[in-house]
C-alpha atoms as an extended CHARMM CRD file, in Angstrom:
* protein
*
       294  EXT
         1         1  UNK       CA              0.0000000000        0.0000000000        0.0000000000  PROA      1               0.0000000000
         2         2  UNK       CA              2.8430000000        2.3590000000        0.8690000000  PROA      2               0.0000000000
         3         3  UNK       CA              4.5360000000        1.6010000000       -2.4810000000  PROA      3               0.0000000000
         4         4  UNK       CA              1.2850000000        2.3540000000       -4.3160000000  PROA      4               0.0000000000
         5         5  UNK       CA              0.8640000000        5.6710000000       -2.4360000000  PROA      5               0.0000000000
         6         6  UNK       CA              4.4540000000        6.6220000000       -3.2370000000  PROA      6               0.0000000000
         7         7  UNK       CA              3.9160000000        5.8930000000       -6.9110000000  PROA      7               0.0000000000
         8         8  UNK       CA              0.7510000000        8.0000000000       -6.9580000000  PROA      8               0.0000000000
         9         9  UNK       CA              2.5430000000       10.8650000000       -5.2130000000  PROA      9               0.0000000000
        10        10  UNK       CA              5.4410000000       10.7230000000       -7.6780000000  PROA      10              0.0000000000
        11        11  UNK       CA              3.0330000000       10.6740000000      -10.6120000000  PROA      11              0.0000000000
        12        12  UNK       CA              1.2000000000       13.7290000000       -9.2410000000  PROA      12              0.0000000000
        13        13  UNK       CA              4.4910000000       15.5900000000       -8.8240000000  PROA      13              0.0000000000
        14        14  UNK       CA              5.5450000000       14.7130000000      -12.3720000000  PROA      14              0.0000000000
        15        15  UNK       CA              2.1570000000       15.8190000000      -13.7410000000  PROA      15              0.0000000000
        16        16  UNK       CA              2.3550000000       19.1130000000      -11.8270000000  PROA      16              0.0000000000
        17        17  UNK       CA              5.8590000000       19.7840000000      -13.1340000000  PROA      17              0.0000000000
        18        18  UNK       CA              4.7760000000       18.9220000000      -16.6720000000  PROA      18              0.0000000000
        19        19  UNK       CA              1.9510000000       21.4580000000      -16.4210000000  PROA      19              0.0000000000
        20        20  UNK       CA              4.4920000000       24.0550000000      -15.3340000000  PROA      20              0.0000000000
        21        21  UNK       CA              6.5920000000       23.2670000000      -18.4060000000  PROA      21              0.0000000000
        22        22  UNK       CA              3.6170000000       23.4520000000      -20.7460000000  PROA      22              0.0000000000
        23        23  UNK       CA              2.0610000000       26.5440000000      -19.1390000000  PROA      23              0.0000000000
        24        24  UNK       CA              4.8960000000       28.3970000000      -17.3840000000  PROA      24              0.0000000000
        25        25  UNK       CA              3.8800000000       31.3530000000      -15.1980000000  PROA      25              0.0000000000
        26        26  UNK       CA              3.7890000000       34.5830000000      -17.2010000000  PROA      26              0.0000000000
        27        27  UNK       CA              5.7980000000       37.6200000000      -16.1870000000  PROA      27              0.0000000000
        28        28  UNK       CA              3.6560000000       40.5260000000      -15.0190000000  PROA      28              0.0000000000
        29        29  UNK       CA              4.6530000000       43.6660000000      -16.9460000000  PROA      29              0.0000000000
        30        30  UNK       CA              5.0090000000       47.2100000000      -15.7530000000  PROA      30              0.0000000000
        31        31  UNK       CA              3.3150000000       49.8750000000      -17.8650000000  PROA      31              0.0000000000
        32        32  UNK       CA              4.3050000000       53.2200000000      -19.3440000000  PROA      32              0.0000000000
        33        33  UNK       CA              1.5810000000       55.6970000000      -20.2760000000  PROA      33              0.0000000000
        34        34  UNK       CA              2.4000000000       58.5300000000      -22.6940000000  PROA      34              0.0000000000
        35        35  UNK       CA             -0.6720000000       60.7290000000      -23.2670000000  PROA      35              0.0000000000
        36        36  UNK       CA              1.0610000000       63.2080000000      -25.5830000000  PROA      36              0.0000000000
        37        37  UNK       CA              4.3930000000       64.7430000000      -26.5140000000  PROA      37              0.0000000000
        38        38  UNK       CA              4.5840000000       68.4890000000      -26.1060000000  PROA      38              0.0000000000
        39        39  UNK       CA              6.9280000000       70.8060000000      -28.0050000000  PROA      39              0.0000000000
        40        40  UNK       CA              8.9390000000       73.7350000000      -26.6640000000  PROA      40              0.0000000000
        41        41  UNK       CA             10.7030000000       76.3270000000      -28.8280000000  PROA      41              0.0000000000
        42        42  UNK       CA             12.5840000000       79.5610000000      -28.4970000000  PROA      42              0.0000000000
        43        43  UNK       CA             10.0590000000       81.7170000000      -30.3520000000  PROA      43              0.0000000000
        44        44  UNK       CA             12.6750000000       84.3130000000      -31.3240000000  PROA      44              0.0000000000
        45        45  UNK       CA             15.0150000000       81.8560000000      -33.0730000000  PROA      45              0.0000000000
        46        46  UNK       CA             12.9220000000       78.7200000000      -33.7020000000  PROA      46              0.0000000000
        47        47  UNK       CA              9.4690000000       80.1030000000      -34.3820000000  PROA      47              0.0000000000
        48        48  UNK       CA              6.1400000000       78.5940000000      -33.3960000000  PROA      48              0.0000000000
        49        49  UNK       CA              5.8470000000       75.5790000000      -31.0960000000  PROA      49              0.0000000000
        50        50  UNK       CA              2.9610000000       74.1670000000      -33.1410000000  PROA      50              0.0000000000
        51        51  UNK       CA              3.4400000000       70.4990000000      -33.9800000000  PROA      51              0.0000000000
        52        52  UNK       CA              1.7710000000       67.3000000000      -35.0880000000  PROA      52              0.0000000000
        53        53  UNK       CA              3.6450000000       64.6260000000      -33.1700000000  PROA      53              0.0000000000
        54        54  UNK       CA              1.5890000000       61.4840000000      -33.6680000000  PROA      54              0.0000000000
        55        55  UNK       CA              3.7710000000       58.6440000000      -32.3650000000  PROA      55              0.0000000000
        56        56  UNK       CA              6.1890000000       57.8930000000      -29.5550000000  PROA      56              0.0000000000
        57        57  UNK       CA              9.1680000000       55.7370000000      -30.5330000000  PROA      57              0.0000000000
        58        58  UNK       CA             10.1540000000       54.1690000000      -27.2070000000  PROA      58              0.0000000000
        59        59  UNK       CA             13.4620000000       52.6610000000      -26.0670000000  PROA      59              0.0000000000
        60        60  UNK       CA             14.1230000000       51.0970000000      -22.6410000000  PROA      60              0.0000000000
        61        61  UNK       CA             17.8160000000       50.7310000000      -21.7550000000  PROA      61              0.0000000000
        62        62  UNK       CA             18.5340000000       51.2420000000      -25.4900000000  PROA      62              0.0000000000
        63        63  UNK       CA             16.2120000000       48.3750000000      -26.4930000000  PROA      63              0.0000000000
        64        64  UNK       CA             13.5890000000       49.4590000000      -29.0330000000  PROA      64              0.0000000000
        65        65  UNK       CA             10.0930000000       48.6020000000      -27.8080000000  PROA      65              0.0000000000
        66        66  UNK       CA              8.1710000000       50.0070000000      -30.7760000000  PROA      66              0.0000000000
        67        67  UNK       CA              6.4430000000       53.0290000000      -32.2570000000  PROA      67              0.0000000000
        68        68  UNK       CA              3.1450000000       53.7530000000      -30.5170000000  PROA      68              0.0000000000
        69        69  UNK       CA              0.3030000000       56.0150000000      -31.6500000000  PROA      69              0.0000000000
        70        70  UNK       CA             -0.4780000000       58.6410000000      -29.0330000000  PROA      70              0.0000000000
        71        71  UNK       CA             -1.9380000000       58.3690000000      -26.4880000000  PROA      71              0.0000000000
        72        72  UNK       CA             -0.0500000000       55.1500000000      -25.7330000000  PROA      72              0.0000000000
        73        73  UNK       CA             -0.1080000000       52.5570000000      -22.9480000000  PROA      73              0.0000000000
        74        74  UNK       CA              2.7210000000       50.0710000000      -23.3790000000  PROA      74              0.0000000000
        75        75  UNK       CA              3.7620000000       47.0360000000      -21.3210000000  PROA      75              0.0000000000
        76        76  UNK       CA              7.4080000000       46.6550000000      -20.2530000000  PROA      76              0.0000000000
        77        77  UNK       CA              8.8370000000       43.4210000000      -18.8130000000  PROA      77              0.0000000000
        78        78  UNK       CA             11.8540000000       45.1190000000      -17.2300000000  PROA      78              0.0000000000
        79        79  UNK       CA             11.9270000000       45.7270000000      -13.4790000000  PROA      79              0.0000000000
        80        80  UNK       CA             13.7600000000       48.2850000000      -11.3810000000  PROA      80              0.0000000000
        81        81  UNK       CA             15.4880000000       51.4640000000      -12.5310000000  PROA      81              0.0000000000
        82        82  UNK       CA             15.7290000000       51.8160000000      -16.3270000000  PROA      82              0.0000000000
        83        83  UNK       CA             16.4500000000       54.6130000000      -18.7800000000  PROA      83              0.0000000000
        84        84  UNK       CA             13.5170000000       55.4100000000      -21.0250000000  PROA      84              0.0000000000
        85        85  UNK       CA             14.1900000000       57.2720000000      -24.2740000000  PROA      85              0.0000000000
        86        86  UNK       CA             11.3250000000       58.6750000000      -26.3140000000  PROA      86              0.0000000000
        87        87  UNK       CA             11.7280000000       59.9290000000      -29.8940000000  PROA      87              0.0000000000
        88        88  UNK       CA              8.9890000000       62.1200000000      -31.3600000000  PROA      88              0.0000000000
        89        89  UNK       CA              7.3430000000       60.6070000000      -34.4270000000  PROA      89              0.0000000000
        90        90  UNK       CA              5.5680000000       62.3420000000      -37.3130000000  PROA      90              0.0000000000
        91        91  UNK       CA              3.8440000000       61.3310000000      -40.5480000000  PROA      91              0.0000000000
        92        92  UNK       CA              6.2800000000       62.0180000000      -43.3700000000  PROA      92              0.0000000000
        93        93  UNK       CA              4.5080000000       64.2390000000      -45.9240000000  PROA      93              0.0000000000
        94        94  UNK       CA              1.3170000000       63.7870000000      -43.9010000000  PROA      94              0.0000000000
        95        95  UNK       CA              0.9220000000       60.1680000000      -45.0620000000  PROA      95              0.0000000000
        96        96  UNK       CA             -0.2940000000       57.6800000000      -42.4370000000  PROA      96              0.0000000000
        97        97  UNK       CA              1.7140000000       54.8440000000      -43.9520000000  PROA      97              0.0000000000
        98        98  UNK       CA              5.0310000000       56.6970000000      -43.5710000000  PROA      98              0.0000000000
        99        99  UNK       CA              5.6300000000       57.2280000000      -39.8320000000  PROA      99              0.0000000000
       100       100  UNK       CA              9.1280000000       58.5030000000      -39.0830000000  PROA      100             0.0000000000
       101       101  UNK       CA             11.1920000000       59.7700000000      -36.1870000000  PROA      101             0.0000000000
       102       102  UNK       CA             11.4870000000       63.5030000000      -36.8310000000  PROA      102             0.0000000000
       103       103  UNK       CA             15.2530000000       63.9450000000      -37.1340000000  PROA      103             0.0000000000
       104       104  UNK       CA             15.3470000000       67.5610000000      -35.8950000000  PROA      104             0.0000000000
       105       105  UNK       CA             13.8810000000       66.8880000000      -32.4260000000  PROA      105             0.0000000000
       106       106  UNK       CA             16.2430000000       65.7990000000      -29.6630000000  PROA      106             0.0000000000
       107       107  UNK       CA             15.4360000000       62.5340000000      -27.8500000000  PROA      107             0.0000000000
       108       108  UNK       CA             13.7410000000       62.8680000000      -24.4600000000  PROA      108             0.0000000000
       109       109  UNK       CA             15.2130000000       60.7800000000      -21.6270000000  PROA      109             0.0000000000
       110       110  UNK       CA             14.2470000000       59.9290000000      -18.0690000000  PROA      110             0.0000000000
       111       111  UNK       CA             14.9300000000       57.3050000000      -15.3870000000  PROA      111             0.0000000000
       112       112  UNK       CA             11.9280000000       55.2520000000      -14.2750000000  PROA      112             0.0000000000
       113       113  UNK       CA             11.7300000000       52.5920000000      -11.5500000000  PROA      113             0.0000000000
       114       114  UNK       CA              9.4570000000       49.9420000000      -13.0090000000  PROA      114             0.0000000000
       115       115  UNK       CA              7.2340000000       47.7290000000      -10.8650000000  PROA      115             0.0000000000
       116       116  UNK       CA              4.9880000000       44.9080000000      -12.1000000000  PROA      116             0.0000000000
       117       117  UNK       CA              1.4160000000       45.9850000000      -12.7880000000  PROA      117             0.0000000000
       118       118  UNK       CA              2.1880000000       49.6290000000      -11.9490000000  PROA      118             0.0000000000
       119       119  UNK       CA              1.5500000000       52.4160000000      -14.5060000000  PROA      119             0.0000000000
       120       120  UNK       CA              4.0960000000       55.2410000000      -14.7990000000  PROA      120             0.0000000000
       121       121  UNK       CA              2.9150000000       58.3250000000      -16.7040000000  PROA      121             0.0000000000
       122       122  UNK       CA              5.5440000000       60.0760000000      -18.8530000000  PROA      122             0.0000000000
       123       123  UNK       CA              5.2330000000       63.5920000000      -20.2440000000  PROA      123             0.0000000000
       124       124  UNK       CA              7.9430000000       63.8900000000      -22.9160000000  PROA      124             0.0000000000
       125       125  UNK       CA              8.8720000000       67.2390000000      -24.4350000000  PROA      125             0.0000000000
       126       126  UNK       CA             10.2910000000       67.7170000000      -27.9390000000  PROA      126             0.0000000000
       127       127  UNK       CA             12.8970000000       70.4140000000      -28.5930000000  PROA      127             0.0000000000
       128       128  UNK       CA             14.9320000000       71.1980000000      -31.6820000000  PROA      128             0.0000000000
       129       129  UNK       CA             18.5090000000       69.9210000000      -31.5920000000  PROA      129             0.0000000000
       130       130  UNK       CA             21.2490000000       72.5260000000      -31.1070000000  PROA      130             0.0000000000
       131       131  UNK       CA             22.6540000000       71.9690000000      -34.6090000000  PROA      131             0.0000000000
       132       132  UNK       CA             19.3390000000       72.5580000000      -36.3920000000  PROA      132             0.0000000000
       133       133  UNK       CA             19.2760000000       75.4860000000      -38.7970000000  PROA      133             0.0000000000
       134       134  UNK       CA             16.3390000000       77.4230000000      -40.2050000000  PROA      134             0.0000000000
       135       135  UNK       CA             16.9080000000       78.6820000000      -43.7340000000  PROA      135             0.0000000000
       136       136  UNK       CA             13.7780000000       80.7540000000      -43.1770000000  PROA      136             0.0000000000
       137       137  UNK       CA             10.7770000000       81.0550000000      -40.8730000000  PROA      137             0.0000000000
       138       138  UNK       CA              7.8100000000       82.7560000000      -42.5360000000  PROA      138             0.0000000000
       139       139  UNK       CA              4.9760000000       83.8150000000      -40.2210000000  PROA      139             0.0000000000
       140       140  UNK       CA              3.3290000000       86.4370000000      -42.5030000000  PROA      140             0.0000000000
       141       141  UNK       CA              3.4190000000       88.9410000000      -39.6390000000  PROA      141             0.0000000000
       142       142  UNK       CA              3.8570000000       91.9460000000      -41.9040000000  PROA      142             0.0000000000
       143       143  UNK       CA              3.6450000000       92.6280000000      -45.6290000000  PROA      143             0.0000000000
       144       144  UNK       CA              7.1990000000       91.7190000000      -46.6860000000  PROA      144             0.0000000000
       145       145  UNK       CA              6.9080000000       87.9380000000      -46.7410000000  PROA      145             0.0000000000
       146       146  UNK       CA              9.2640000000       85.6680000000      -48.7210000000  PROA      146             0.0000000000
       147       147  UNK       CA              6.8080000000       84.2300000000      -51.2680000000  PROA      147             0.0000000000
       148       148  UNK       CA              6.8080000000       87.2100000000      -53.6460000000  PROA      148             0.0000000000
       149       149  UNK       CA              8.1380000000       85.5280000000      -56.8160000000  PROA      149             0.0000000000
       150       150  UNK       CA              5.0150000000       85.1680000000      -58.9970000000  PROA      150             0.0000000000
       151       151  UNK       CA              5.8490000000       82.4800000000      -61.5800000000  PROA      151             0.0000000000
       152       152  UNK       CA              2.3280000000       81.8290000000      -62.8920000000  PROA      152             0.0000000000
       153       153  UNK       CA             -1.0360000000       83.4530000000      -62.3070000000  PROA      153             0.0000000000
       154       154  UNK       CA             -2.4410000000       86.9080000000      -61.7600000000  PROA      154             0.0000000000
       155       155  UNK       CA             -1.3920000000       89.6410000000      -59.3770000000  PROA      155             0.0000000000
       156       156  UNK       CA             -4.6830000000       89.1190000000      -57.5610000000  PROA      156             0.0000000000
       157       157  UNK       CA             -3.5580000000       85.5820000000      -56.6500000000  PROA      157             0.0000000000
       158       158  UNK       CA             -0.4690000000       86.5570000000      -54.6710000000  PROA      158             0.0000000000
       159       159  UNK       CA             -0.2990000000       85.5790000000      -50.9890000000  PROA      159             0.0000000000
       160       160  UNK       CA             -1.8460000000       88.3200000000      -48.8950000000  PROA      160             0.0000000000
       161       161  UNK       CA             -1.2440000000       88.5580000000      -45.1370000000  PROA      161             0.0000000000
       162       162  UNK       CA             -4.6090000000       88.5660000000      -43.3910000000  PROA      162             0.0000000000
       163       163  UNK       CA             -6.0610000000       88.5220000000      -39.8980000000  PROA      163             0.0000000000
       164       164  UNK       CA             -9.1670000000       86.7320000000      -41.2150000000  PROA      164             0.0000000000
       165       165  UNK       CA             -8.9730000000       83.1350000000      -40.0190000000  PROA      165             0.0000000000
       166       166  UNK       CA             -5.3380000000       83.4750000000      -38.9000000000  PROA      166             0.0000000000
       167       167  UNK       CA             -3.8150000000       80.4370000000      -37.2130000000  PROA      167             0.0000000000
       168       168  UNK       CA             -1.8860000000       82.3050000000      -34.5240000000  PROA      168             0.0000000000
       169       169  UNK       CA             -0.3580000000       85.7300000000      -34.0170000000  PROA      169             0.0000000000
       170       170  UNK       CA             -1.9290000000       88.6250000000      -35.8770000000  PROA      170             0.0000000000
       171       171  UNK       CA             -1.8240000000       87.2860000000      -39.4480000000  PROA      171             0.0000000000
       172       172  UNK       CA             -1.5270000000       84.2650000000      -41.7100000000  PROA      172             0.0000000000
       173       173  UNK       CA             -0.9280000000       84.1070000000      -45.4460000000  PROA      173             0.0000000000
       174       174  UNK       CA             -3.9750000000       83.7890000000      -47.7250000000  PROA      174             0.0000000000
       175       175  UNK       CA             -4.1720000000       82.7240000000      -51.3770000000  PROA      175             0.0000000000
       176       176  UNK       CA             -7.5010000000       83.5060000000      -53.0520000000  PROA      176             0.0000000000
       177       177  UNK       CA             -8.4550000000       81.9100000000      -56.3910000000  PROA      177             0.0000000000
       178       178  UNK       CA            -11.6040000000       82.0620000000      -58.5160000000  PROA      178             0.0000000000
       179       179  UNK       CA            -12.5510000000       80.8370000000      -61.9620000000  PROA      179             0.0000000000
       180       180  UNK       CA            -11.0890000000       83.9790000000      -63.5450000000  PROA      180             0.0000000000
       181       181  UNK       CA             -7.7770000000       83.3860000000      -61.7660000000  PROA      181             0.0000000000
       182       182  UNK       CA             -7.8380000000       79.6420000000      -61.2060000000  PROA      182             0.0000000000
       183       183  UNK       CA             -4.1630000000       78.8600000000      -60.5850000000  PROA      183             0.0000000000
       184       184  UNK       CA             -1.0400000000       80.3640000000      -59.1170000000  PROA      184             0.0000000000
       185       185  UNK       CA              2.6050000000       79.3800000000      -58.7720000000  PROA      185             0.0000000000
       186       186  UNK       CA              4.6730000000       81.2690000000      -56.2370000000  PROA      186             0.0000000000
       187       187  UNK       CA              8.2440000000       80.9500000000      -55.0040000000  PROA      187             0.0000000000
       188       188  UNK       CA             10.5350000000       82.4650000000      -52.4280000000  PROA      188             0.0000000000
       189       189  UNK       CA             12.4310000000       85.5100000000      -53.6580000000  PROA      189             0.0000000000
       190       190  UNK       CA             15.4440000000       84.2490000000      -51.6950000000  PROA      190             0.0000000000
       191       191  UNK       CA             17.5120000000       81.3210000000      -52.9340000000  PROA      191             0.0000000000
       192       192  UNK       CA             19.0910000000       78.8170000000      -50.5540000000  PROA      192             0.0000000000
       193       193  UNK       CA             22.2910000000       76.8010000000      -50.7760000000  PROA      193             0.0000000000
       194       194  UNK       CA             24.3020000000       74.3340000000      -48.6780000000  PROA      194             0.0000000000
       195       195  UNK       CA             21.2360000000       72.7650000000      -47.1100000000  PROA      195             0.0000000000
       196       196  UNK       CA             22.6340000000       69.2300000000      -47.3960000000  PROA      196             0.0000000000
       197       197  UNK       CA             26.2770000000       69.9730000000      -46.5780000000  PROA      197             0.0000000000
       198       198  UNK       CA             26.0660000000       68.4260000000      -43.0770000000  PROA      198             0.0000000000
       199       199  UNK       CA             23.1750000000       65.9910000000      -43.4800000000  PROA      199             0.0000000000
       200       200  UNK       CA             20.8080000000       64.8410000000      -46.1850000000  PROA      200             0.0000000000
       201       201  UNK       CA             17.7500000000       65.7760000000      -44.1230000000  PROA      201             0.0000000000
       202       202  UNK       CA             15.8040000000       68.8460000000      -45.2700000000  PROA      202             0.0000000000
       203       203  UNK       CA             12.1810000000       69.4000000000      -44.2510000000  PROA      203             0.0000000000
       204       204  UNK       CA              9.5580000000       72.0580000000      -44.8570000000  PROA      204             0.0000000000
       205       205  UNK       CA              7.2110000000       72.5090000000      -41.8950000000  PROA      205             0.0000000000
       206       206  UNK       CA              3.9910000000       74.4730000000      -42.1370000000  PROA      206             0.0000000000
       207       207  UNK       CA              0.4850000000       75.0030000000      -40.8270000000  PROA      207             0.0000000000
       208       208  UNK       CA             -2.3220000000       75.1150000000      -43.3680000000  PROA      208             0.0000000000
       209       209  UNK       CA             -6.0570000000       75.1820000000      -43.9930000000  PROA      209             0.0000000000
       210       210  UNK       CA             -7.2970000000       74.8600000000      -47.5650000000  PROA      210             0.0000000000
       211       211  UNK       CA            -10.3060000000       74.4560000000      -49.8430000000  PROA      211             0.0000000000
       212       212  UNK       CA             -8.2000000000       72.7490000000      -52.5390000000  PROA      212             0.0000000000
       213       213  UNK       CA             -5.1130000000       70.5490000000      -52.9540000000  PROA      213             0.0000000000
       214       214  UNK       CA             -1.7880000000       72.4000000000      -52.9750000000  PROA      214             0.0000000000
       215       215  UNK       CA              1.6570000000       71.2430000000      -54.1540000000  PROA      215             0.0000000000
       216       216  UNK       CA              5.0280000000       72.2130000000      -52.7190000000  PROA      216             0.0000000000
       217       217  UNK       CA              8.4650000000       71.6500000000      -54.1320000000  PROA      217             0.0000000000
       218       218  UNK       CA             11.8390000000       73.0360000000      -55.0710000000  PROA      218             0.0000000000
       219       219  UNK       CA             12.9640000000       75.2350000000      -57.9280000000  PROA      219             0.0000000000
       220       220  UNK       CA             16.5850000000       74.5140000000      -58.7550000000  PROA      220             0.0000000000
       221       221  UNK       CA             18.9210000000       77.1690000000      -60.1310000000  PROA      221             0.0000000000
       222       222  UNK       CA             22.5580000000       76.9430000000      -61.1700000000  PROA      222             0.0000000000
       223       223  UNK       CA             24.8850000000       79.9160000000      -60.7880000000  PROA      223             0.0000000000
       224       224  UNK       CA             25.4730000000       81.7700000000      -64.0400000000  PROA      224             0.0000000000
       225       225  UNK       CA             22.2400000000       80.6180000000      -65.6820000000  PROA      225             0.0000000000
       226       226  UNK       CA             18.8840000000       82.3340000000      -65.9010000000  PROA      226             0.0000000000
       227       227  UNK       CA             16.8030000000       79.1500000000      -66.2530000000  PROA      227             0.0000000000
       228       228  UNK       CA             15.0240000000       77.3250000000      -63.4780000000  PROA      228             0.0000000000
       229       229  UNK       CA             13.9450000000       73.7200000000      -62.8970000000  PROA      229             0.0000000000
       230       230  UNK       CA             10.7960000000       73.1740000000      -60.8170000000  PROA      230             0.0000000000
       231       231  UNK       CA             10.1280000000       69.8600000000      -59.0810000000  PROA      231             0.0000000000
       232       232  UNK       CA              6.8040000000       69.5510000000      -57.2800000000  PROA      232             0.0000000000
       233       233  UNK       CA              6.2830000000       66.4530000000      -55.2100000000  PROA      233             0.0000000000
       234       234  UNK       CA              4.7870000000       66.6910000000      -51.7090000000  PROA      234             0.0000000000
       235       235  UNK       CA              1.4680000000       68.3780000000      -51.1780000000  PROA      235             0.0000000000
       236       236  UNK       CA             -1.7210000000       68.3410000000      -49.1770000000  PROA      236             0.0000000000
       237       237  UNK       CA             -5.4080000000       67.7980000000      -49.8760000000  PROA      237             0.0000000000
       238       238  UNK       CA             -8.1820000000       70.1450000000      -48.8410000000  PROA      238             0.0000000000
       239       239  UNK       CA             -8.5920000000       70.5100000000      -45.0920000000  PROA      239             0.0000000000
       240       240  UNK       CA            -11.3570000000       72.4800000000      -43.3750000000  PROA      240             0.0000000000
       241       241  UNK       CA             -9.4320000000       72.9330000000      -40.1230000000  PROA      241             0.0000000000
       242       242  UNK       CA             -5.8890000000       74.0690000000      -39.4220000000  PROA      242             0.0000000000
       243       243  UNK       CA             -3.3760000000       71.2500000000      -39.6690000000  PROA      243             0.0000000000
       244       244  UNK       CA              0.3910000000       70.8150000000      -39.3620000000  PROA      244             0.0000000000
       245       245  UNK       CA              2.4540000000       68.9360000000      -41.9490000000  PROA      245             0.0000000000
       246       246  UNK       CA              6.1130000000       67.9840000000      -42.3550000000  PROA      246             0.0000000000
       247       247  UNK       CA              7.2800000000       67.7850000000      -45.9780000000  PROA      247             0.0000000000
       248       248  UNK       CA             10.4020000000       65.6930000000      -46.4930000000  PROA      248             0.0000000000
       249       249  UNK       CA             12.4270000000       67.4110000000      -49.2460000000  PROA      249             0.0000000000
       250       250  UNK       CA             15.5650000000       65.3310000000      -48.6370000000  PROA      250             0.0000000000
       251       251  UNK       CA             15.3400000000       62.9550000000      -51.6020000000  PROA      251             0.0000000000
       252       252  UNK       CA             13.9630000000       65.6410000000      -53.9110000000  PROA      252             0.0000000000
       253       253  UNK       CA             17.0190000000       67.8330000000      -53.3070000000  PROA      253             0.0000000000
       254       254  UNK       CA             19.5090000000       64.9600000000      -53.2300000000  PROA      254             0.0000000000
       255       255  UNK       CA             18.3230000000       63.5940000000      -56.5760000000  PROA      255             0.0000000000
       256       256  UNK       CA             18.1270000000       67.0190000000      -58.2430000000  PROA      256             0.0000000000
       257       257  UNK       CA             21.3240000000       68.8140000000      -57.3350000000  PROA      257             0.0000000000
       258       258  UNK       CA             21.6030000000       72.5350000000      -58.0670000000  PROA      258             0.0000000000
       259       259  UNK       CA             23.6790000000       75.4030000000      -56.7460000000  PROA      259             0.0000000000
       260       260  UNK       CA             20.6410000000       77.1420000000      -55.2620000000  PROA      260             0.0000000000
       261       261  UNK       CA             17.0180000000       76.3710000000      -54.4540000000  PROA      261             0.0000000000
       262       262  UNK       CA             13.8180000000       78.3060000000      -54.1240000000  PROA      262             0.0000000000
       263       263  UNK       CA             10.7790000000       76.8530000000      -52.3910000000  PROA      263             0.0000000000
       264       264  UNK       CA              7.7310000000       76.7800000000      -54.6510000000  PROA      264             0.0000000000
       265       265  UNK       CA              3.9730000000       76.5820000000      -54.1200000000  PROA      265             0.0000000000
       266       266  UNK       CA              1.4580000000       75.5870000000      -56.7970000000  PROA      266             0.0000000000
       267       267  UNK       CA             -2.3090000000       75.8480000000      -56.2230000000  PROA      267             0.0000000000
       268       268  UNK       CA             -5.1850000000       75.4590000000      -58.6650000000  PROA      268             0.0000000000
       269       269  UNK       CA             -8.9370000000       74.9910000000      -58.5200000000  PROA      269             0.0000000000
       270       270  UNK       CA             -9.5640000000       71.4080000000      -59.7130000000  PROA      270             0.0000000000
       271       271  UNK       CA            -11.0510000000       71.1830000000      -63.2110000000  PROA      271             0.0000000000
       272       272  UNK       CA            -12.8620000000       68.1010000000      -64.5280000000  PROA      272             0.0000000000
       273       273  UNK       CA            -15.5520000000       67.2280000000      -67.0580000000  PROA      273             0.0000000000
       274       274  UNK       CA            -15.3120000000       70.6590000000      -68.6110000000  PROA      274             0.0000000000
       275       275  UNK       CA            -15.9290000000       72.6910000000      -65.4840000000  PROA      275             0.0000000000
       276       276  UNK       CA            -14.2960000000       73.9000000000      -62.2840000000  PROA      276             0.0000000000
       277       277  UNK       CA            -15.1650000000       71.9900000000      -59.1330000000  PROA      277             0.0000000000
       278       278  UNK       CA            -15.4150000000       75.2470000000      -57.1830000000  PROA      278             0.0000000000
       279       279  UNK       CA            -16.1910000000       78.8260000000      -58.0840000000  PROA      279             0.0000000000
       280       280  UNK       CA            -13.5810000000       80.1170000000      -55.6420000000  PROA      280             0.0000000000
       281       281  UNK       CA            -11.0190000000       78.7390000000      -53.2240000000  PROA      281             0.0000000000
       282       282  UNK       CA             -8.9170000000       79.9140000000      -50.3010000000  PROA      282             0.0000000000
       283       283  UNK       CA             -5.6230000000       78.5760000000      -48.9790000000  PROA      283             0.0000000000
       284       284  UNK       CA             -4.3200000000       79.7250000000      -45.5920000000  PROA      284             0.0000000000
       285       285  UNK       CA             -0.6380000000       79.1890000000      -44.6850000000  PROA      285             0.0000000000
       286       286  UNK       CA              1.3870000000       79.9500000000      -41.5770000000  PROA      286             0.0000000000
       287       287  UNK       CA              4.6800000000       79.1710000000      -39.8130000000  PROA      287             0.0000000000
       288       288  UNK       CA              6.5120000000       77.9080000000      -42.8930000000  PROA      288             0.0000000000
       289       289  UNK       CA              9.9870000000       76.7080000000      -41.8430000000  PROA      289             0.0000000000
       290       290  UNK       CA             12.7630000000       75.3420000000      -44.0480000000  PROA      290             0.0000000000
       291       291  UNK       CA             14.7320000000       73.1490000000      -41.6320000000  PROA      291             0.0000000000
       292       292  UNK       CA             18.1630000000       71.5480000000      -42.1000000000  PROA      292             0.0000000000
       293       293  UNK       CA             21.3160000000       70.6070000000      -40.1430000000  PROA      293             0.0000000000
       294       294  UNK       CA             23.8890000000       73.3600000000      -39.9590000000  PROA      294             0.0000000000
């Protein structure tokens, strides 16, 4: 009887251990909660602090955990004191399928003591890196804005600073089109050079609200020639509310090398089936920044 009891006990122990092997106990994670990423700027040298940071790219002790849409609650299996690094993520050219770490924002770091099943709330802040340069910052606060080179269209279609519907400050830039003046192409009067001397990254940031699609691009010029070469690639669709967008001009400039560049804007009322889709259209612009590494 004792031998039988011993065998049954041994079998129970083996079965219990086998269950542990098949279904091992799961680690209980700690949690990090990131509701948003704020942005801080020196208004005098870096312009507006407006942003559209949509993702947090999170690293714990230099291990990449993933890119998380904000607000984000993410599990972490580490315990104890760890370094958390958060990189601010944007949608390249405003496209949902192209999330990227914005290269001009410095990483945000903090030390967190993680405990299983405990939520730590993080409030990261994005700032421009010290070696970021601004070829220009156009806020349309005044009448002498940069986009005065009228390449196509009528005088009536030039950008006009206006307080009507302004994004922030006293004024924004407004393009007005109608069926008599249905398109316009404008460019900066200034030309820019050396934007990719230190790094390939060049972005155009801006706030906008628009009744129609608008294209942005570069106009390449070589020293000693009077001709110009326009390349329009990124753009935005109509948007009834103010939005922020980050246009990645890096490849466009790298693949089309010139001595100097202007930044161009092309807007037109859509035309199909023999008629205009709108009788008139307005495009508001603000806080246009040409950003590069200096």
